[in-house]
Short mmCIF file of C-alpha atoms (C1' of nucleotides) in Angstrom, two decimals:
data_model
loop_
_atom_site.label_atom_id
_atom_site.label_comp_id
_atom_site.label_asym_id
_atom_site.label_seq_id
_atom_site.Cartn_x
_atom_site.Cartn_y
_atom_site.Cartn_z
CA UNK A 303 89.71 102.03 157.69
CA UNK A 304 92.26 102.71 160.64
CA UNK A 305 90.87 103.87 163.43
CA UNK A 306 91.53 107.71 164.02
CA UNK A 307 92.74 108.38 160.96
CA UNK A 308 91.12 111.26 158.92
CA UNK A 309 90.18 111.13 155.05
CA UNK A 310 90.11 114.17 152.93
CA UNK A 311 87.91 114.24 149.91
CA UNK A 312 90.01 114.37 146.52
CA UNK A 313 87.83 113.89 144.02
CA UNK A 314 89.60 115.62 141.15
CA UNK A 315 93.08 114.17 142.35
CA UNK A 316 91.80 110.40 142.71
CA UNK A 317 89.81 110.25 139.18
CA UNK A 318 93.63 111.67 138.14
CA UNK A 319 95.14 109.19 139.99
CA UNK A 320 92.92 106.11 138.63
CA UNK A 321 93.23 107.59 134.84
CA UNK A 322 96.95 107.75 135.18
CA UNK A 323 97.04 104.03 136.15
CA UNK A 324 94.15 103.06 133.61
CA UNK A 325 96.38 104.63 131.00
CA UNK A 326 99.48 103.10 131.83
CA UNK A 327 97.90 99.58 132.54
CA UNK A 328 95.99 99.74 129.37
CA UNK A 329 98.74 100.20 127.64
CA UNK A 330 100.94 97.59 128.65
CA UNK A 331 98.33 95.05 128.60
CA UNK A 332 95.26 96.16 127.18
CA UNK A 333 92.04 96.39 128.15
CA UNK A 334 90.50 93.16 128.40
CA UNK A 335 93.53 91.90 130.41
CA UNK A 336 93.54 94.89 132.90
CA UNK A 337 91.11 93.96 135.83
CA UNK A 338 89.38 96.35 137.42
CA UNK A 339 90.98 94.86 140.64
CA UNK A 340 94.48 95.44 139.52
CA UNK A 341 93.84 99.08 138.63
CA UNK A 342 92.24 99.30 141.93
CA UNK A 343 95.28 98.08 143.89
CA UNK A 344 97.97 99.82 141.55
CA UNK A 345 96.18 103.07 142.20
CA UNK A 346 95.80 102.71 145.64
CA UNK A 347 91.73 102.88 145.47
CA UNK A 348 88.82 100.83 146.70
CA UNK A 349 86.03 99.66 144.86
CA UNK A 350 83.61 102.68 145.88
CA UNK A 351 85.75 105.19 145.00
CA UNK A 352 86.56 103.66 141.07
CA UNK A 353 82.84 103.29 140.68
CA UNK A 354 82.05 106.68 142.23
CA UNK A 355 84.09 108.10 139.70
CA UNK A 356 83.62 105.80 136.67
CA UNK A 357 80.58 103.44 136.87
CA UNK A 358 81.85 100.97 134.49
CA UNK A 359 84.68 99.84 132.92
CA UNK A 360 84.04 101.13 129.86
CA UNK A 361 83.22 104.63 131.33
CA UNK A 362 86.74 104.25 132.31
CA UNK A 363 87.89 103.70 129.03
CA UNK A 364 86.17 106.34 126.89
CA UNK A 365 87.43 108.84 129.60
CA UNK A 366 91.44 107.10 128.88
CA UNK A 367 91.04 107.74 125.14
CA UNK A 368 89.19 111.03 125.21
CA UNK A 369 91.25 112.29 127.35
CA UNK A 370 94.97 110.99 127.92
CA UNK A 371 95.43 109.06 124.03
CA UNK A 372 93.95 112.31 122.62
CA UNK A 373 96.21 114.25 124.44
CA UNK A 374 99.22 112.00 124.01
CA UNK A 375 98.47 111.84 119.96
CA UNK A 376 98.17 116.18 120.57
CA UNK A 377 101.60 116.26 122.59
CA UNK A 378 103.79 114.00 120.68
CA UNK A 379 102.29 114.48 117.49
CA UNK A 380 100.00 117.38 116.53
CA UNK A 381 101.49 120.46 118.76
CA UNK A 382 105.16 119.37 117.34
CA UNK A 383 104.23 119.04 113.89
CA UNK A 384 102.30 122.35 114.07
CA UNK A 385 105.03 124.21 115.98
CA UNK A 386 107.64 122.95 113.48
CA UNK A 387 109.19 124.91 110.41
CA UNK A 388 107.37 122.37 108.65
CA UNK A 389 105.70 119.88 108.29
CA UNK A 390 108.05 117.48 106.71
CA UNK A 391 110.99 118.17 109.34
CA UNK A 392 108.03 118.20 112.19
CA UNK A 393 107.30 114.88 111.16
CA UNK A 394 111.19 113.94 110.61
CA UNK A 395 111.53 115.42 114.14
CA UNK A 396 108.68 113.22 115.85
CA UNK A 397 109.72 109.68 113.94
CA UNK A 398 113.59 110.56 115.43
CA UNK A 399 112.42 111.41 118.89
CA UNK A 400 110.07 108.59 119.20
CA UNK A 401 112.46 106.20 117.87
CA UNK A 402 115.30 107.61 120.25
CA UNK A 403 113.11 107.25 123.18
CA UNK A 404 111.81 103.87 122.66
CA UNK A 405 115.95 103.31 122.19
CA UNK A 406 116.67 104.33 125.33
CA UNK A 407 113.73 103.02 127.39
CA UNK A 408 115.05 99.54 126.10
CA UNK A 409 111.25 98.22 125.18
CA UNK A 410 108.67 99.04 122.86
CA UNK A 411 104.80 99.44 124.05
CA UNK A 412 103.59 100.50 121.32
CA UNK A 413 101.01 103.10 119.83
CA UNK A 414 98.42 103.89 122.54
CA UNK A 415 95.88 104.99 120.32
CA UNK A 416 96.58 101.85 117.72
CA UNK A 417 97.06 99.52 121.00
CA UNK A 418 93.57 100.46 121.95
CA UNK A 419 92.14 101.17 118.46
CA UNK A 420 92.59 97.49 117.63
CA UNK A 421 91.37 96.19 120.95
CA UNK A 422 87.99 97.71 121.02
CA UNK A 423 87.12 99.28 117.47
CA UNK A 424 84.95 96.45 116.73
CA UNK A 425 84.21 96.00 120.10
CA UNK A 426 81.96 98.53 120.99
CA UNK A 427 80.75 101.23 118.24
CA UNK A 428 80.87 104.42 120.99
CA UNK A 429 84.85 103.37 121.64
CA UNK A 430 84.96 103.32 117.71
CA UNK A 431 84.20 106.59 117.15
CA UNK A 432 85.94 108.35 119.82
CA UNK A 433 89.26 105.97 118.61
CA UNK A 434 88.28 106.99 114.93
CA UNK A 435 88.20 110.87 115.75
CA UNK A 436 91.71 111.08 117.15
CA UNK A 437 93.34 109.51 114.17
CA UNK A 438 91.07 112.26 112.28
CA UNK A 439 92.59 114.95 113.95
CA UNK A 440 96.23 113.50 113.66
CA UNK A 441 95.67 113.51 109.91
CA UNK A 442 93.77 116.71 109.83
CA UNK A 443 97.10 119.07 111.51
CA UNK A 444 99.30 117.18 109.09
CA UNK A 445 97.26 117.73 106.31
CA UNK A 446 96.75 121.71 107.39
CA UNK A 447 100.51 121.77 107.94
CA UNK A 448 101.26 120.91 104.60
CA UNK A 449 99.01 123.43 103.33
CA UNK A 450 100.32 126.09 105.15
CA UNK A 451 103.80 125.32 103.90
CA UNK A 452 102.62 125.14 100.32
CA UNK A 453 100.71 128.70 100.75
CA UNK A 454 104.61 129.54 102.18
CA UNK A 455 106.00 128.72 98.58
CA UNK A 456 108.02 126.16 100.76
CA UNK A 457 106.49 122.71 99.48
CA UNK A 458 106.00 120.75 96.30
CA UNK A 459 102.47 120.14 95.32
CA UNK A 460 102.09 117.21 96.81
CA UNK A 461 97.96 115.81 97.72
CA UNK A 462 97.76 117.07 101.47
CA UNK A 463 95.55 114.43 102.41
CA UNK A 464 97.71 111.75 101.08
CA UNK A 465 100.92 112.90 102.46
CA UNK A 466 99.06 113.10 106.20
CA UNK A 467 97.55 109.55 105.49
CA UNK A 468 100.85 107.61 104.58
CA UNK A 469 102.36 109.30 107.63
CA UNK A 470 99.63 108.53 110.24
CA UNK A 471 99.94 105.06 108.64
CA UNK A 472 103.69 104.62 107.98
CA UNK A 473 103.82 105.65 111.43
CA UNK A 474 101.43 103.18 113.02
CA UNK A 475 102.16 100.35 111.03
CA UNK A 476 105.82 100.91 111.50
CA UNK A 477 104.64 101.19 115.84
CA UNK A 478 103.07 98.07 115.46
CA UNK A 479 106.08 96.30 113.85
CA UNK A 480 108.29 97.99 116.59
CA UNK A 481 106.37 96.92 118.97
CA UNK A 482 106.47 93.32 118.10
CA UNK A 483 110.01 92.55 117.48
CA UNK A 484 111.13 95.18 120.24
CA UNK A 485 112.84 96.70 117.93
CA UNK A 486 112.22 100.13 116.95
CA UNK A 487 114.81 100.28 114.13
CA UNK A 488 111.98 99.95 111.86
CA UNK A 489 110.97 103.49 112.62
CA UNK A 490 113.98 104.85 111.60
CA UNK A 491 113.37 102.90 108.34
CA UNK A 492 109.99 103.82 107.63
CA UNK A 493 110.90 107.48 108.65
CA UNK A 494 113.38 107.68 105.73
CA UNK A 495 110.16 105.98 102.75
CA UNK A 496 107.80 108.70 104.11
CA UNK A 497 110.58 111.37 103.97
CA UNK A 498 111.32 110.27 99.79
CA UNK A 499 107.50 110.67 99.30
CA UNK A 500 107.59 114.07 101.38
CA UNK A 501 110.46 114.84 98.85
CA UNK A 502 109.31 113.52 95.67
CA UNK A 503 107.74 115.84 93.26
CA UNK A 504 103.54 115.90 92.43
CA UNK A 505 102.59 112.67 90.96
CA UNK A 506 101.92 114.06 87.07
CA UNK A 507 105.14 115.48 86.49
CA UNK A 508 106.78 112.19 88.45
CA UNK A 509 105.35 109.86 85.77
CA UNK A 510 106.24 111.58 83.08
CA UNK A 511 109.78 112.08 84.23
CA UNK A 512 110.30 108.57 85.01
CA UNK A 513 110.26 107.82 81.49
CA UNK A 514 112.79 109.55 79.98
CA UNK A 515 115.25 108.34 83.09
CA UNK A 516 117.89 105.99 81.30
CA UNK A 517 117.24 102.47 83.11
CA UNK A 518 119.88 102.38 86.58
CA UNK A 519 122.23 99.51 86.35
CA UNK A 520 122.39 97.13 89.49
CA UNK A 521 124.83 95.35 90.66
CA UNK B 1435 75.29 61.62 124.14
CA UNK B 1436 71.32 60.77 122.44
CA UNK B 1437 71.25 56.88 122.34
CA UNK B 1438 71.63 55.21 119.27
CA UNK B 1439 73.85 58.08 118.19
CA UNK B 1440 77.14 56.18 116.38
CA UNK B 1441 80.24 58.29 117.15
CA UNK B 1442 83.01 58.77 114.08
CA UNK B 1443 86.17 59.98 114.87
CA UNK B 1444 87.72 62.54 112.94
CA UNK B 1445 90.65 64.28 114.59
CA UNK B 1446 91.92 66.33 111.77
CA UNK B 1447 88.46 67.77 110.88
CA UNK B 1448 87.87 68.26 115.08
CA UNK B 1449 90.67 70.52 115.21
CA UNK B 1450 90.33 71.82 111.57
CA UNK B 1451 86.52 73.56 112.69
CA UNK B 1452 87.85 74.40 116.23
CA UNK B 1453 90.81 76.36 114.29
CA UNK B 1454 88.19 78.07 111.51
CA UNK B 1455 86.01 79.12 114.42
CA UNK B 1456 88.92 80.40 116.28
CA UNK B 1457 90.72 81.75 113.33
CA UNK B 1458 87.33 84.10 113.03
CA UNK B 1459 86.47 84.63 116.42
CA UNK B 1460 89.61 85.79 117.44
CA UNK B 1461 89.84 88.24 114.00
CA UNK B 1462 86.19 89.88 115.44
CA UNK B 1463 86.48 90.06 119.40
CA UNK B 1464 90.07 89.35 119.89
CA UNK B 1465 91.87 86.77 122.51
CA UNK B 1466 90.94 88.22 125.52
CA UNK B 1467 86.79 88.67 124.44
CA UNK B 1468 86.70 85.33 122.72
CA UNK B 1469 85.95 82.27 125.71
CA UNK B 1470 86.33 78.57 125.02
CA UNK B 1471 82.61 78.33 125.57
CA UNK B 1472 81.72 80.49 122.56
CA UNK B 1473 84.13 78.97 120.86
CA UNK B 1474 83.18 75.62 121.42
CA UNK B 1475 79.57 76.45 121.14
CA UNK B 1476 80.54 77.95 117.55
CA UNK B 1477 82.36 75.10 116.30
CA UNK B 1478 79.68 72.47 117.87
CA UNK B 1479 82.50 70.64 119.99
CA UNK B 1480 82.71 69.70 123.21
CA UNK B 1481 85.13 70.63 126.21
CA UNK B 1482 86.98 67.17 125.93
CA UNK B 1483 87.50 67.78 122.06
CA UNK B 1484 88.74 70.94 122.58
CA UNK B 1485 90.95 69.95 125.57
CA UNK B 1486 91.83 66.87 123.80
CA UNK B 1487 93.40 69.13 120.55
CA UNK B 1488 94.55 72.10 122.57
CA UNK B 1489 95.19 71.75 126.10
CA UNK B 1490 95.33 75.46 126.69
CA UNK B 1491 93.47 78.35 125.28
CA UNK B 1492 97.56 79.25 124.36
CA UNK B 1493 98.03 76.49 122.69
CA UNK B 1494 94.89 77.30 120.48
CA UNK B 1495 96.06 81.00 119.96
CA UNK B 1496 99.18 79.73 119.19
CA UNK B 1497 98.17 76.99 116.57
CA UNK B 1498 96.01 79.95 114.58
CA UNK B 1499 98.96 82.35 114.60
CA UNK B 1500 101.25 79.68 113.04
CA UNK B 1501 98.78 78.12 110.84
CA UNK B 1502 96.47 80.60 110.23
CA UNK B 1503 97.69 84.12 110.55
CA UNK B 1504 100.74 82.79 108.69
CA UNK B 1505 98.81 81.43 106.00
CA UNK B 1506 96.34 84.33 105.72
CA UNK B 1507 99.15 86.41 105.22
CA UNK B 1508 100.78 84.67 102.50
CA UNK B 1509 97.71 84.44 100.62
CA UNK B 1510 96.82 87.69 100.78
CA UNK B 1511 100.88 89.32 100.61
CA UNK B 1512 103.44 87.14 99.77
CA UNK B 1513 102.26 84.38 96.53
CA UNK B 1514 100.51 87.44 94.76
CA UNK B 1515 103.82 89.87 95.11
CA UNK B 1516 106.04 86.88 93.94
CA UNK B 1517 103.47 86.01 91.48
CA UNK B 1518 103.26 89.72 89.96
CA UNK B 1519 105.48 91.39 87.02
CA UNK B 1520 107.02 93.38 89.56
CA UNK B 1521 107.40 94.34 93.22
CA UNK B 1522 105.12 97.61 92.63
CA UNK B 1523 102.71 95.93 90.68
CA UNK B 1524 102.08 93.31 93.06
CA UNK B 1525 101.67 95.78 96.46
CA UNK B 1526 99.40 97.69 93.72
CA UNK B 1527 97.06 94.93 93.03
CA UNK B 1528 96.74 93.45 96.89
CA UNK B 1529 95.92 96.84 97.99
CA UNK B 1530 93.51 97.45 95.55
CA UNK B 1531 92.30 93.73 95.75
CA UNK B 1532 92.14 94.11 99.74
CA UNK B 1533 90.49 97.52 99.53
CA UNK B 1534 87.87 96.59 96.78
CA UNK B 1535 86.94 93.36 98.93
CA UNK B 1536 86.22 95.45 102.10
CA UNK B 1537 84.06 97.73 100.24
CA UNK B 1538 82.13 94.97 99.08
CA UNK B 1539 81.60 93.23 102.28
CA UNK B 1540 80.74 96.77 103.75
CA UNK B 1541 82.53 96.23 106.92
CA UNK B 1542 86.37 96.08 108.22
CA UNK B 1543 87.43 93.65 110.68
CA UNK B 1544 91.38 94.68 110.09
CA UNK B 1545 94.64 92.86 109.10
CA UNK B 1546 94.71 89.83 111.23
CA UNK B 1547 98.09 90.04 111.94
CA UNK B 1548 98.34 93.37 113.25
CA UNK B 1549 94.74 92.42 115.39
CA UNK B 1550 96.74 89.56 117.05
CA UNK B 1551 99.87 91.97 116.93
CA UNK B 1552 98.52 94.48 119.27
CA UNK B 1553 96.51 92.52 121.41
CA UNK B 1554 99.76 89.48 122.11
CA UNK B 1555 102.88 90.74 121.98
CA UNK B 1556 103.33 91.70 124.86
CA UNK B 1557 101.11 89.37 126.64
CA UNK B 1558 103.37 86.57 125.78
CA UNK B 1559 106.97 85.99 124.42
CA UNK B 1560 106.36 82.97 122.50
CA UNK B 1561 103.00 85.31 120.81
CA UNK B 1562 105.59 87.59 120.19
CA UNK B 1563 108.30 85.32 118.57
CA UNK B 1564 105.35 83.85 116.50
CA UNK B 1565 104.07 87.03 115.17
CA UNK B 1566 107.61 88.60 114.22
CA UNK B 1567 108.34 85.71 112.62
CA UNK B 1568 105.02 86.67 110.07
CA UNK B 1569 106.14 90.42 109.65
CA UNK B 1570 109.61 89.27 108.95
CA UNK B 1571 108.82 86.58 106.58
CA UNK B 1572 106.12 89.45 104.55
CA UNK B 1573 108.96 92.10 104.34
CA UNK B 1574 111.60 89.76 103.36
CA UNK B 1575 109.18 88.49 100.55
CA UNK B 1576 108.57 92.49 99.31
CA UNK B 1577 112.59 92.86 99.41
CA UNK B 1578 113.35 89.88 97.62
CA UNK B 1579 110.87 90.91 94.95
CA UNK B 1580 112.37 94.24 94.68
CA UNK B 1581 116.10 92.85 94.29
CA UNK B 1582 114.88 90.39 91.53
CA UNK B 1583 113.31 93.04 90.23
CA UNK B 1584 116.62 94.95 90.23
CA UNK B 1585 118.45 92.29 88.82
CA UNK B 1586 116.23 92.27 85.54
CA UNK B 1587 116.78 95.59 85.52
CA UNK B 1588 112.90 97.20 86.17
CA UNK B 1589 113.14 98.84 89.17
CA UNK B 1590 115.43 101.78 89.99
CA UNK B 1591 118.01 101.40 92.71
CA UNK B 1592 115.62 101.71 95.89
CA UNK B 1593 116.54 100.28 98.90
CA UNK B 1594 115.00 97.01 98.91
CA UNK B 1595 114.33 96.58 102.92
CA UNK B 1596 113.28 100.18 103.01
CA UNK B 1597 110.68 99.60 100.71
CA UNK B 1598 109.21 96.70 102.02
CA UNK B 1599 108.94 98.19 105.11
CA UNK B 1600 107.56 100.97 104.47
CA UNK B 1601 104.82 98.94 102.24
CA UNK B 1602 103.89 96.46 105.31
CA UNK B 1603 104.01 99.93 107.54
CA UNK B 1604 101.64 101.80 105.04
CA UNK B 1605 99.43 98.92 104.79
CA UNK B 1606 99.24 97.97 108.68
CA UNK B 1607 98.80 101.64 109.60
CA UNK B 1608 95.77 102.37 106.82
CA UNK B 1609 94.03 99.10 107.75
CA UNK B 1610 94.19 100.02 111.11
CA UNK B 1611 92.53 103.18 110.16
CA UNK B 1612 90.03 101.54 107.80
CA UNK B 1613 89.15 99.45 110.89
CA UNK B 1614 88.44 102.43 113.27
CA UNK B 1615 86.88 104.66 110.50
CA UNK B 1616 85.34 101.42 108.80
CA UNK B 1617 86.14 103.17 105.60
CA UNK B 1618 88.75 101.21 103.28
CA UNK B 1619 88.95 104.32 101.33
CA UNK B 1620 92.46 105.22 103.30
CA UNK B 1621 93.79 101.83 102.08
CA UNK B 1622 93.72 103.38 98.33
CA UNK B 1623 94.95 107.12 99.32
CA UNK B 1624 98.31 105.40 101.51
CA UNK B 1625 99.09 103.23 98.20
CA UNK B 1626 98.69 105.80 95.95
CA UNK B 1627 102.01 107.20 98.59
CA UNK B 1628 103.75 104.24 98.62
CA UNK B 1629 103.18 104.19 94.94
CA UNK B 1630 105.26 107.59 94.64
CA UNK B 1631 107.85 106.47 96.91
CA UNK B 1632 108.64 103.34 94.68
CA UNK B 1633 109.30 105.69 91.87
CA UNK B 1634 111.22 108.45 93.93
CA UNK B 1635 114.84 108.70 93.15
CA UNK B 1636 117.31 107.24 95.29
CA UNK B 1637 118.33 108.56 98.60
CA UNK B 1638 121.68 109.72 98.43
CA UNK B 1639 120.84 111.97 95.36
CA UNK B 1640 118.00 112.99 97.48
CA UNK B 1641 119.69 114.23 100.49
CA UNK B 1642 122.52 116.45 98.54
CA UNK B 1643 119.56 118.02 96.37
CA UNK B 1644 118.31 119.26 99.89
CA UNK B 1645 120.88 120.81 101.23
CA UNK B 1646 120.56 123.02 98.17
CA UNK B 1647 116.95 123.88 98.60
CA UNK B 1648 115.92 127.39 99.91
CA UNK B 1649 114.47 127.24 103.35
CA UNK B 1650 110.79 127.43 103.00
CA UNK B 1651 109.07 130.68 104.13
CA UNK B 1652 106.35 129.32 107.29
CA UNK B 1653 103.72 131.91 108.22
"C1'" DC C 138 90.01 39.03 118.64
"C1'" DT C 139 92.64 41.79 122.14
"C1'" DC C 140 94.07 45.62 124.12
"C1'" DA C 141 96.26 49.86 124.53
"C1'" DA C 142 96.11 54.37 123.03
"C1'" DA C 143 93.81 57.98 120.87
"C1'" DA C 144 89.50 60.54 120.45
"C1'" DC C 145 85.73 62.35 122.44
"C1'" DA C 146 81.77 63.46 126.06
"C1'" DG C 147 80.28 66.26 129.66
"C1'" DG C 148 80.22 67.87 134.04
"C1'" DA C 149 83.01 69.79 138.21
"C1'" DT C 150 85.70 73.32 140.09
"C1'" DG C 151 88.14 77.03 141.69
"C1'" DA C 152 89.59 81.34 140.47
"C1'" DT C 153 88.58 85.71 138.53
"C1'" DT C 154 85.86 89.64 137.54
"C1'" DA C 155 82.63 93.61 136.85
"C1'" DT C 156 79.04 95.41 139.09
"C1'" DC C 157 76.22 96.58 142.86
"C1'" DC C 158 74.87 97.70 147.53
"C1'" DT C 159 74.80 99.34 152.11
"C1'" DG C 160 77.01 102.33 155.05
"C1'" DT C 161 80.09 106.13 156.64
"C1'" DT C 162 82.60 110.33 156.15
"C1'" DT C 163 83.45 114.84 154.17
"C1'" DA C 164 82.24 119.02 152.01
"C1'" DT C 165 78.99 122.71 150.81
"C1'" DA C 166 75.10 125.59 150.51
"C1'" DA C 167 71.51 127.77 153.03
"C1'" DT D 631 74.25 125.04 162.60
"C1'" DT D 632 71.90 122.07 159.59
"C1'" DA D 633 70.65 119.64 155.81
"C1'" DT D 634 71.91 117.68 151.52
"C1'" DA D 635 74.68 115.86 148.21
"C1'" DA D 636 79.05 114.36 146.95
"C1'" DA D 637 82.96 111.40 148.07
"C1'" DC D 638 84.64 107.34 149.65
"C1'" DA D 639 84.91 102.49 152.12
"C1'" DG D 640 84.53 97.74 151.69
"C1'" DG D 641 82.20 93.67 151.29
"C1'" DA D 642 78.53 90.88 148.59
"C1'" DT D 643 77.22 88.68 144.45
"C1'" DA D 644 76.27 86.54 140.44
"C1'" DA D 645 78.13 85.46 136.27
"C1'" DT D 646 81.95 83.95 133.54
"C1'" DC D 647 85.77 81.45 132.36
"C1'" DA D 648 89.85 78.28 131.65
"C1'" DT D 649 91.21 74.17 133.19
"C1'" DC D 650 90.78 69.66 134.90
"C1'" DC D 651 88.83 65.12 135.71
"C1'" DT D 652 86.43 60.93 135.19
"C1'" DG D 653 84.43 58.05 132.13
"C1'" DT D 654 83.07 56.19 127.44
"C1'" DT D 655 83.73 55.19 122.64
"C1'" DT D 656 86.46 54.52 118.64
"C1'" DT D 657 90.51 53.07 116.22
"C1'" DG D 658 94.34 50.47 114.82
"C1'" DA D 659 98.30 47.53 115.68
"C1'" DG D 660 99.67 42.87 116.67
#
DNA sequence: CTCAAAACAGGATGATTATCCTGTTTATAA
DNA sequence: TTATAAACAGGATAATCATCCTGTTTTGAG
């Protein structure tokens, strides 16, 4: 250290410092590829400090996903959805913000829960479960969403659980595609098959209909 | 080498087992966790071989994406869709194949694609290039299905792209959860969705009936 | 048969990496 | 003030890993 200088403990504001740089580094190129050495210099930390804070790398990790992919799946995802009229236009309202930002940012990172949930699921079974219980949650608020708006009067009887899955999974799948031609026009796309489902009346009555529909002509 | 030991060459078998062993080690750890010395130990070949075949781990990552992954994928996707009666019927049948094969082997290692996906696109340009290629190739099979099946006059007047999208989404997103959950039960609930978006009305229709609806009544 | 190239063997190497360890400084409770 | 633990510094270390290199064996063309 420089001589005369003065230090001044931090603890809270350097474990925020080396989680915000964990995240973002994570992100962008995973976890296997992110050396603890380029976190360290990126953040601005030595070696004592990191391990003070997080004695392995895979302490560091848990603490990313419990704490800033939980959040970001609660912030972009759950607290929208729930604070929406419902939950069909808050999930029309995340798909179209998502896709817009990804638009303007002019690059596609993907998913950070999917990103990681990929990486490390079969990796290590605590990183599993922590992974697995965030996409629970996502689904759960959907799923309670819907209900609340069929209690309303204002949805069709549609399976709760089945509407949140096919989002949380037209959503991911559609991230993942995004994310690998750098494109995320494909949102906008899957946005619109999730929205007929959303749409489309209870599955008996659907089947029954369909057959007395005169055959469309094509072309 | 033990002496006495004849040596047969056998190039195309060398770098057939070094791809198998790759194909699968790469599918359970990933790029990043897999080294050339598991590898190598795994497929019983030595560093020379190996170097000899691929000159850079890359290369070898490379060589299963375009061989492999390709191939997995239109196995699993593309020859059964084409094969099957119709568009719906074949997504039906490989998500119900996929799902019932998973529960039988009692574990999910995930869609290989989408592993490689999230782990390489953005490590590498060419990875990426290679692995949009795949996606693109597996949507454009769904459409084309769909518009033959329009042409004979079985399939209402969805939009083709939109639906294979959303099918590739639905089924990237719900493996990716069967992964993390190691349940395949979410691959059946998302097709039983994209099942009911295949025989939802057509979009413009949709979107006029909307306007009409009543705003729905939240809390 | 000859010989050049392909196929393979196996160890060397340098770079990287996660973890650990020994100190030093700062904060806090008594 | 003093003692104790927390917070941080910074280098050591041992293991790992991808690549490279030198040498040997096999193969096939001419």
């Amino acid at each position: 250290m420089a001589i005369g200088k003065k230090r001044t403990n931090n603890p809270d504001g350097m474990r925020r410092r080396v989680l915000d740089v964990a995240e973002d580094t994570f992100q962008a190129r995973g976890y296997h590829a992110s050396s603890l050495g380029d976190l360290m210099a990126a953040a601005g930390v030595t070696g004592g400090a990191l391990h003070h804070h997080f004695p392995t790398k895979k302490a560091l990790a848990l603490a990313v996903i419990e704490e800033r992919v939980a959040a970001a799946v609660r912030e972009t995802w759950i607290d929208p959805v729930l604070a929406a009229p419902s939950a069909r236009e808050g999930v029309r309202a995340v798909f179209e913000a998502v896709a817009e930002e990804l638009e303007q940012q002019g690059y596609v990172r993907g998913c950070p829960l999917n990103n990681l949930a990929h990486e490390l699921s079969l990796a290590d079974d605590e990183f599993r479960l922590a992974l697995a219980r965030i996409f629970a949650d996502w689904r759960r608020a959907i799923a309670d969403k819907i209900r609340a708006d069929q209690l309303g009067g204002g949805e069709s009887a549609i399976d709760p659980e089945r509407y949140a899955a096919l989002t949380v999974a037209a959503y991911s799948g559609a991230m993942s595609m995004a994310k690998t031609s750098q494109d995320a026009g494909v949102l906008r796309e899957c946005l619109k098959g999730v929205e007929s489902f959303a749409l489309s009346p209870p599955q008996g009555r659907l089947k029954r209909r369909r057959r007395v529909l005169p055959r469309p002509k094509v072309r």
